[in-house]
PDB file of C-alpha atoms in Angstrom:
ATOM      1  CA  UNK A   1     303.270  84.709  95.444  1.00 48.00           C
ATOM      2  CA  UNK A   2     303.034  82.212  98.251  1.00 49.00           C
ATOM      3  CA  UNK A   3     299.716  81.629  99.755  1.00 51.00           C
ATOM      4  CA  UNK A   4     298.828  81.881 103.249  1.00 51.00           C
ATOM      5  CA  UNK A   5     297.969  79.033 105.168  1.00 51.00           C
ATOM      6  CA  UNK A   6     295.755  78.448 108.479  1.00 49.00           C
ATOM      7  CA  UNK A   7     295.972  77.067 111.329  1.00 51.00           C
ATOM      8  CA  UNK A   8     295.245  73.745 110.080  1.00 53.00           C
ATOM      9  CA  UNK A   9     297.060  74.065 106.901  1.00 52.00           C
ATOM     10  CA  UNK A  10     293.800  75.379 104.395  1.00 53.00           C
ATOM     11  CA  UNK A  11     294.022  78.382 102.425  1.00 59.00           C
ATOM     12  CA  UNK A  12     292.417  81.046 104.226  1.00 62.00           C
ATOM     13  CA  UNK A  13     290.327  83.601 102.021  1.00 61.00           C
ATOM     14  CA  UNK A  14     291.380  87.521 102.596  1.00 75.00           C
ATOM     15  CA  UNK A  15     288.715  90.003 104.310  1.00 74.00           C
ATOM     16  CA  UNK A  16     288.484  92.441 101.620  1.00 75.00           C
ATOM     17  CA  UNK A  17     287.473  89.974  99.088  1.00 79.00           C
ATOM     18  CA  UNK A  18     284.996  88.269 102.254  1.00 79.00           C
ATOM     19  CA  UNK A  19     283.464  91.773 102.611  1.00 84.00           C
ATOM     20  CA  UNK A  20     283.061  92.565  98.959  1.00 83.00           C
ATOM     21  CA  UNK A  21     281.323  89.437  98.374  1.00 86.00           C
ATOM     22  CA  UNK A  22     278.941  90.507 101.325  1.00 89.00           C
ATOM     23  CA  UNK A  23     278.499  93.888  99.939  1.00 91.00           C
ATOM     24  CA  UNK A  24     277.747  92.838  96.453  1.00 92.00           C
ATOM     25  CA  UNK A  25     274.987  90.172  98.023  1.00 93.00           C
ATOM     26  CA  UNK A  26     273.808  93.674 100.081  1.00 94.00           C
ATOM     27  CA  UNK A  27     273.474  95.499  96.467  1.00 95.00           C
ATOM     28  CA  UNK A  28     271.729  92.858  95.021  1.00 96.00           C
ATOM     29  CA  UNK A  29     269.295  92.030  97.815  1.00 96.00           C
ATOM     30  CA  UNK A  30     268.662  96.348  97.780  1.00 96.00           C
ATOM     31  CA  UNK A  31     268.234  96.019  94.296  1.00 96.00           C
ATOM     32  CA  UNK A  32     265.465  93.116  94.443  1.00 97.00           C
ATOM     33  CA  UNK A  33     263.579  94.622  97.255  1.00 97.00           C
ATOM     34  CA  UNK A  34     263.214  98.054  95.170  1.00 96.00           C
ATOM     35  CA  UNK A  35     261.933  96.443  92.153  1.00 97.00           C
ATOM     36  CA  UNK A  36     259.175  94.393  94.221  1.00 97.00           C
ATOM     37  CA  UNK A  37     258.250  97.534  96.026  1.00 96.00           C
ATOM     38  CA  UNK A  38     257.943  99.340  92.346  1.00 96.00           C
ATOM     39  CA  UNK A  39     255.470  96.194  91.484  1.00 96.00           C
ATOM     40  CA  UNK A  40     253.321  96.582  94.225  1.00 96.00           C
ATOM     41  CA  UNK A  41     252.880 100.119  94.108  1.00 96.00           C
ATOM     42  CA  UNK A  42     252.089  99.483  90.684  1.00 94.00           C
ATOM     43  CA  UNK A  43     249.740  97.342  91.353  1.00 93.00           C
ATOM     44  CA  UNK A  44     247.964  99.097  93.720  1.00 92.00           C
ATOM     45  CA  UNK A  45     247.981 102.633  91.134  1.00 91.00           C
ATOM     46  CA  UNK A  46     246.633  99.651  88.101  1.00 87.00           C
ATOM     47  CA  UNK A  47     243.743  98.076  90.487  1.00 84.00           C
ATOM     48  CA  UNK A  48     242.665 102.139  91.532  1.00 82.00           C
ATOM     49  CA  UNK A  49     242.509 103.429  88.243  1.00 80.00           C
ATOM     50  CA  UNK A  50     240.203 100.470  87.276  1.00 76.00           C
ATOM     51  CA  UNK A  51     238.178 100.921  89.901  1.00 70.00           C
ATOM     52  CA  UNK A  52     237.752 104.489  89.556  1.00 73.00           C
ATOM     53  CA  UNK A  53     236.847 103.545  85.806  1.00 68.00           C
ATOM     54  CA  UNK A  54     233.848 101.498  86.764  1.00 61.00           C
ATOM     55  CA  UNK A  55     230.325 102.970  87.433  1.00 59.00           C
ATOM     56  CA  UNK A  56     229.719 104.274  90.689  1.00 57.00           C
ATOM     57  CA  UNK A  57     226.337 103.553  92.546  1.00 55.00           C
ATOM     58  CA  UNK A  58     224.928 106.468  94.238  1.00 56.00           C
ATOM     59  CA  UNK A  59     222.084 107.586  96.154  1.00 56.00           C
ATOM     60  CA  UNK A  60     220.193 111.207  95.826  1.00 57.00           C
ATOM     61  CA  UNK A  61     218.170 112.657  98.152  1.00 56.00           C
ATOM     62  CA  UNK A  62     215.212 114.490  96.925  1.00 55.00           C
ATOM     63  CA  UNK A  63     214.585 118.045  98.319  1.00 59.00           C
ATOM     64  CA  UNK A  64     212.444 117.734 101.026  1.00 54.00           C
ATOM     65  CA  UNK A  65     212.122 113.554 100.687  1.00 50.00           C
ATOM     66  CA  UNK A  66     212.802 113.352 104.559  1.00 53.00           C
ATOM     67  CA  UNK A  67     215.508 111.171 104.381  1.00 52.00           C
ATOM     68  CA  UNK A  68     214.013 109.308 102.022  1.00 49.00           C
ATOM     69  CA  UNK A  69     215.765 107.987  98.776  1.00 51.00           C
ATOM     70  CA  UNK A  70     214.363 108.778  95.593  1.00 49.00           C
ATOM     71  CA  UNK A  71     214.741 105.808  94.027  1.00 46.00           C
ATOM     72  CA  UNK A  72     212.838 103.669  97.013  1.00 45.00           C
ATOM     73  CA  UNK A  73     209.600 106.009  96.323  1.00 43.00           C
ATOM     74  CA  UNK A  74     210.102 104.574  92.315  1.00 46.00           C
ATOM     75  CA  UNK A  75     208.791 102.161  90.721  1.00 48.00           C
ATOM     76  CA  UNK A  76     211.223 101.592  87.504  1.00 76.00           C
ATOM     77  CA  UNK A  77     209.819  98.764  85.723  1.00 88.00           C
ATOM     78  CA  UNK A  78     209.383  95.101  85.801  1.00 91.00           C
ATOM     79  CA  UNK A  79     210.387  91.688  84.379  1.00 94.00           C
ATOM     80  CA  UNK A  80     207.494  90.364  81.977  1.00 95.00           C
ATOM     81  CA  UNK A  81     208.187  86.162  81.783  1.00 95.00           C
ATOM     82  CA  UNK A  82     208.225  86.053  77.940  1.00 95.00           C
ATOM     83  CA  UNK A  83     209.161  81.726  77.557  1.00 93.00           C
ATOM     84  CA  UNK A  84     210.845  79.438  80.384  1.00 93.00           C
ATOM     85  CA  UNK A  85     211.081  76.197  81.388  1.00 92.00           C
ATOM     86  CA  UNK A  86     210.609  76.787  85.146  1.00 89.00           C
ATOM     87  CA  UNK A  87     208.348  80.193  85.213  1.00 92.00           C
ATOM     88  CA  UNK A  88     205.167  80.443  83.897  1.00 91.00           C
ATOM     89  CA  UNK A  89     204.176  82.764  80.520  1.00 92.00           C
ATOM     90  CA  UNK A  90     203.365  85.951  81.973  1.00 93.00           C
ATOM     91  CA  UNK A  91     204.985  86.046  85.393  1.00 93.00           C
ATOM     92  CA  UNK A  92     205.873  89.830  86.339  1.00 92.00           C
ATOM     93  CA  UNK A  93     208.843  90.519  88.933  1.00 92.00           C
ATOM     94  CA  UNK A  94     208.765  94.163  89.759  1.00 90.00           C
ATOM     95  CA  UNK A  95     212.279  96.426  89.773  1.00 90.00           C
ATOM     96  CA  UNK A  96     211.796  99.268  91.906  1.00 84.00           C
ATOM     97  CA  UNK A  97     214.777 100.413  94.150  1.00 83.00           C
ATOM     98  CA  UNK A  98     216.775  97.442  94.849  1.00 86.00           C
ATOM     99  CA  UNK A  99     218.743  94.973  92.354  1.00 89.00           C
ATOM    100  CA  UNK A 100     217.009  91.333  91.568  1.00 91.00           C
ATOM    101  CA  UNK A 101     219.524  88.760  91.329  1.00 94.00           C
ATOM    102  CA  UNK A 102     218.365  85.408  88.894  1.00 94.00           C
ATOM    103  CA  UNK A 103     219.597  82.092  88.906  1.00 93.00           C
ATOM    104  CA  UNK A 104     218.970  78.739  89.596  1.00 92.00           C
ATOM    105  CA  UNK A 105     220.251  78.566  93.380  1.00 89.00           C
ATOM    106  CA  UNK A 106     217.652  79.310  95.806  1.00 89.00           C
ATOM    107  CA  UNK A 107     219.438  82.363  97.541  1.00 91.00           C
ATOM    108  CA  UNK A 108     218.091  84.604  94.022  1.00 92.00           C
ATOM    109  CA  UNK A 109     214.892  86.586  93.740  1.00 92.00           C
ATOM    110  CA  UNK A 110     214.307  84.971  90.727  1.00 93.00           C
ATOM    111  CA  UNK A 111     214.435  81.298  90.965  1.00 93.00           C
ATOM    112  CA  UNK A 112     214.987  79.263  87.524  1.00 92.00           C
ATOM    113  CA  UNK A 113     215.394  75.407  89.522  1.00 89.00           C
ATOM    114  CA  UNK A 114     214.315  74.189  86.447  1.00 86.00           C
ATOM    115  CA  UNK A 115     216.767  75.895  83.832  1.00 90.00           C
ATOM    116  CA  UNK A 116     219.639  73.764  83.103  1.00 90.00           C
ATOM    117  CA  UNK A 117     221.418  75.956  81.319  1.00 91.00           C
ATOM    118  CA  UNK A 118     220.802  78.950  83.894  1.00 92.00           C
ATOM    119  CA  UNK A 119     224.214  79.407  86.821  1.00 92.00           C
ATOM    120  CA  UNK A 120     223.342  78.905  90.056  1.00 91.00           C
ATOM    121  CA  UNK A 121     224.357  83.536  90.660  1.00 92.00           C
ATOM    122  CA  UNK A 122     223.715  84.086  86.326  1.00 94.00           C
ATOM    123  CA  UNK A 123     222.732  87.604  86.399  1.00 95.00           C
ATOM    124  CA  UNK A 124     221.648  91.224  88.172  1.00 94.00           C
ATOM    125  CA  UNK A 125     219.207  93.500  87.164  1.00 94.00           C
ATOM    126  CA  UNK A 126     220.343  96.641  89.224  1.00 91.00           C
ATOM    127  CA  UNK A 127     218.586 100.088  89.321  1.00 90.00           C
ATOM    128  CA  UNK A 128     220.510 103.053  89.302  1.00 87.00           C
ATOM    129  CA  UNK A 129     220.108 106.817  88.366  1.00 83.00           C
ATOM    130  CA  UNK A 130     220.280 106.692  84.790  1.00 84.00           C
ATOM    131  CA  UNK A 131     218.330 103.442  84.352  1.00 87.00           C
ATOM    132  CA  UNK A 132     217.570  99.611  85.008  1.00 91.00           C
ATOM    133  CA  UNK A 133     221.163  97.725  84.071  1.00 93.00           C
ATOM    134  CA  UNK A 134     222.321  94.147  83.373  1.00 94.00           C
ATOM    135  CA  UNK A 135     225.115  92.829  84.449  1.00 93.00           C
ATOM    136  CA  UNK A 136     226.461  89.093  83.761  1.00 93.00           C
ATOM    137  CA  UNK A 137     227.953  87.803  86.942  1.00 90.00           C
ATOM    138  CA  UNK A 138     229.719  85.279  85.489  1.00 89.00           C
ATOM    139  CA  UNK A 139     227.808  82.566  84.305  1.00 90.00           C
ATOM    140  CA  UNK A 140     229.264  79.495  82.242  1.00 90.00           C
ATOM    141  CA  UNK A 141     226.744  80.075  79.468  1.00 91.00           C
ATOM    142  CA  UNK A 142     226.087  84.031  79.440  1.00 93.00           C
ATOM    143  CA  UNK A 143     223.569  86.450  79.769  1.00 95.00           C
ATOM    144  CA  UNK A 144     222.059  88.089  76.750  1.00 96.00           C
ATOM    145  CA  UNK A 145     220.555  91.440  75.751  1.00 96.00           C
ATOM    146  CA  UNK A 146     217.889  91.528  72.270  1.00 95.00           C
ATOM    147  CA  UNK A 147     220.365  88.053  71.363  1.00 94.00           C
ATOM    148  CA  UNK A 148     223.990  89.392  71.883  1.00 94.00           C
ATOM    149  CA  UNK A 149     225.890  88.167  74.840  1.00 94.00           C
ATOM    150  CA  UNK A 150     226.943  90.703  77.280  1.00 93.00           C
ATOM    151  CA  UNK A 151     230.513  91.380  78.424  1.00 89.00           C
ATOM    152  CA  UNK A 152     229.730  94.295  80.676  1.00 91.00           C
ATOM    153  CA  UNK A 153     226.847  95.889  82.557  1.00 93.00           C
ATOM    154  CA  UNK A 154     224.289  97.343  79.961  1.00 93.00           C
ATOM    155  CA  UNK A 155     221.188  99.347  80.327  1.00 92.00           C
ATOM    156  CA  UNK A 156     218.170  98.148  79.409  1.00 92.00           C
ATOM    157  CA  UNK A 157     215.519 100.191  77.964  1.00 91.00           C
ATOM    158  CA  UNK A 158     211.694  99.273  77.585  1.00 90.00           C
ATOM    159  CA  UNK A 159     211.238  96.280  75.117  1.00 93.00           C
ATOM    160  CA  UNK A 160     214.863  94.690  75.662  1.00 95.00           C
ATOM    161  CA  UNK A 161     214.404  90.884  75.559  1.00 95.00           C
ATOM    162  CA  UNK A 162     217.016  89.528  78.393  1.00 95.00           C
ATOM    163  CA  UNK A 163     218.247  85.887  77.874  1.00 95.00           C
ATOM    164  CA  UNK A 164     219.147  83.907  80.922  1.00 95.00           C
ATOM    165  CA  UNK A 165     219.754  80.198  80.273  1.00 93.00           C
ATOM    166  CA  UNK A 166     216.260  79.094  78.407  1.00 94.00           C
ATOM    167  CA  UNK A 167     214.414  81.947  80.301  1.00 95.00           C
ATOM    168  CA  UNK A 168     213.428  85.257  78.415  1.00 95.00           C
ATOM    169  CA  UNK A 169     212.200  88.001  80.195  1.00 95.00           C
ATOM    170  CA  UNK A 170     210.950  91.080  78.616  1.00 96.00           C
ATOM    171  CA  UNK A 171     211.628  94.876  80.301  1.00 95.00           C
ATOM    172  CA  UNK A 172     208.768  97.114  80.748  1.00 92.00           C
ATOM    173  CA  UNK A 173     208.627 100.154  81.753  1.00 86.00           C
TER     174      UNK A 173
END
């Protein structure tokens, strides 16, 4: 079959196979878009669930408190300096209603400038309903609990020895 020739003598390509090849691209492009879409709502359902997994901080209202949280009228313990090389023996930080942050940058409530193996943000102590818990936030060296290295937020309970760089700092209730 002879093939048809343009204007200026090249072979010119026929429209049907033109608009396949445009409609295949179409397909194809459709296809990737619905896959990406299926990703990020995937994402989005993954990062949900994981957050609904996660202890949630709450506030109760006494009957009658007057607008008052409970847990600001509390006193739930306190931080007893146990050995440190930048807090003296015996120092007491009290943990009543909000969290103490401790670390060597100056921003913390409990300042360990002299700890060199303390992060500058090492650790939380946070009160909640259930208790006084620990949580690691992210240090190079960790944060241990009675000598084993947390992972994940723990409760403390009266007597736990917490380990933050060279500092240890018993939990009294």
């Amino acid at each position: 079959m002879p093939s048809k020739k343009g204007a200026h003598g090249g072979n010119m390509v026929s429209p049907v196979i033109a608009t396949v090849a445009v409609e295949t691209v179409l397909l194809v492009l459709k296809l990737a878009f619905l896959v990406l879409l299926y990703l990020f709502i995937w994402r989005i359902v993954r990062t949900a669930s994981r957050d609904l997994r996660l202890p949630q901080d709450t506030i109760m209202l006494a009957p009658g408190a007057g607008g008052v949280p409970v847990s600001s009228r509390i006193e739930l313990g306190r931080l007893v300096v146990q050995k440190s090389p930048s807090l003296d023996d015996g120092l007491t930080f009290e943990v009543d209603s909000r969290a103490l942050t401790i670390g060597r940058g100056g921003q913390n409530d409990i300042v360990l400038d002299g700890d060199e193996f303390a992060s500058a943000r090492h650790a939380r102590v946070e009160p909640r309903r259930d208790g006084i818990w620990v949580h690691d936030s992210g240090s190079t060296n960790g944060t241990f609990v009675n000598g084993q290295r947390i992972d994940r937020p723990r409760r403390l309970t009266s007597g736990d020895i917490l380990r933050v760089g060279e500092t240890d700092l018993r939990y009294e209730t």
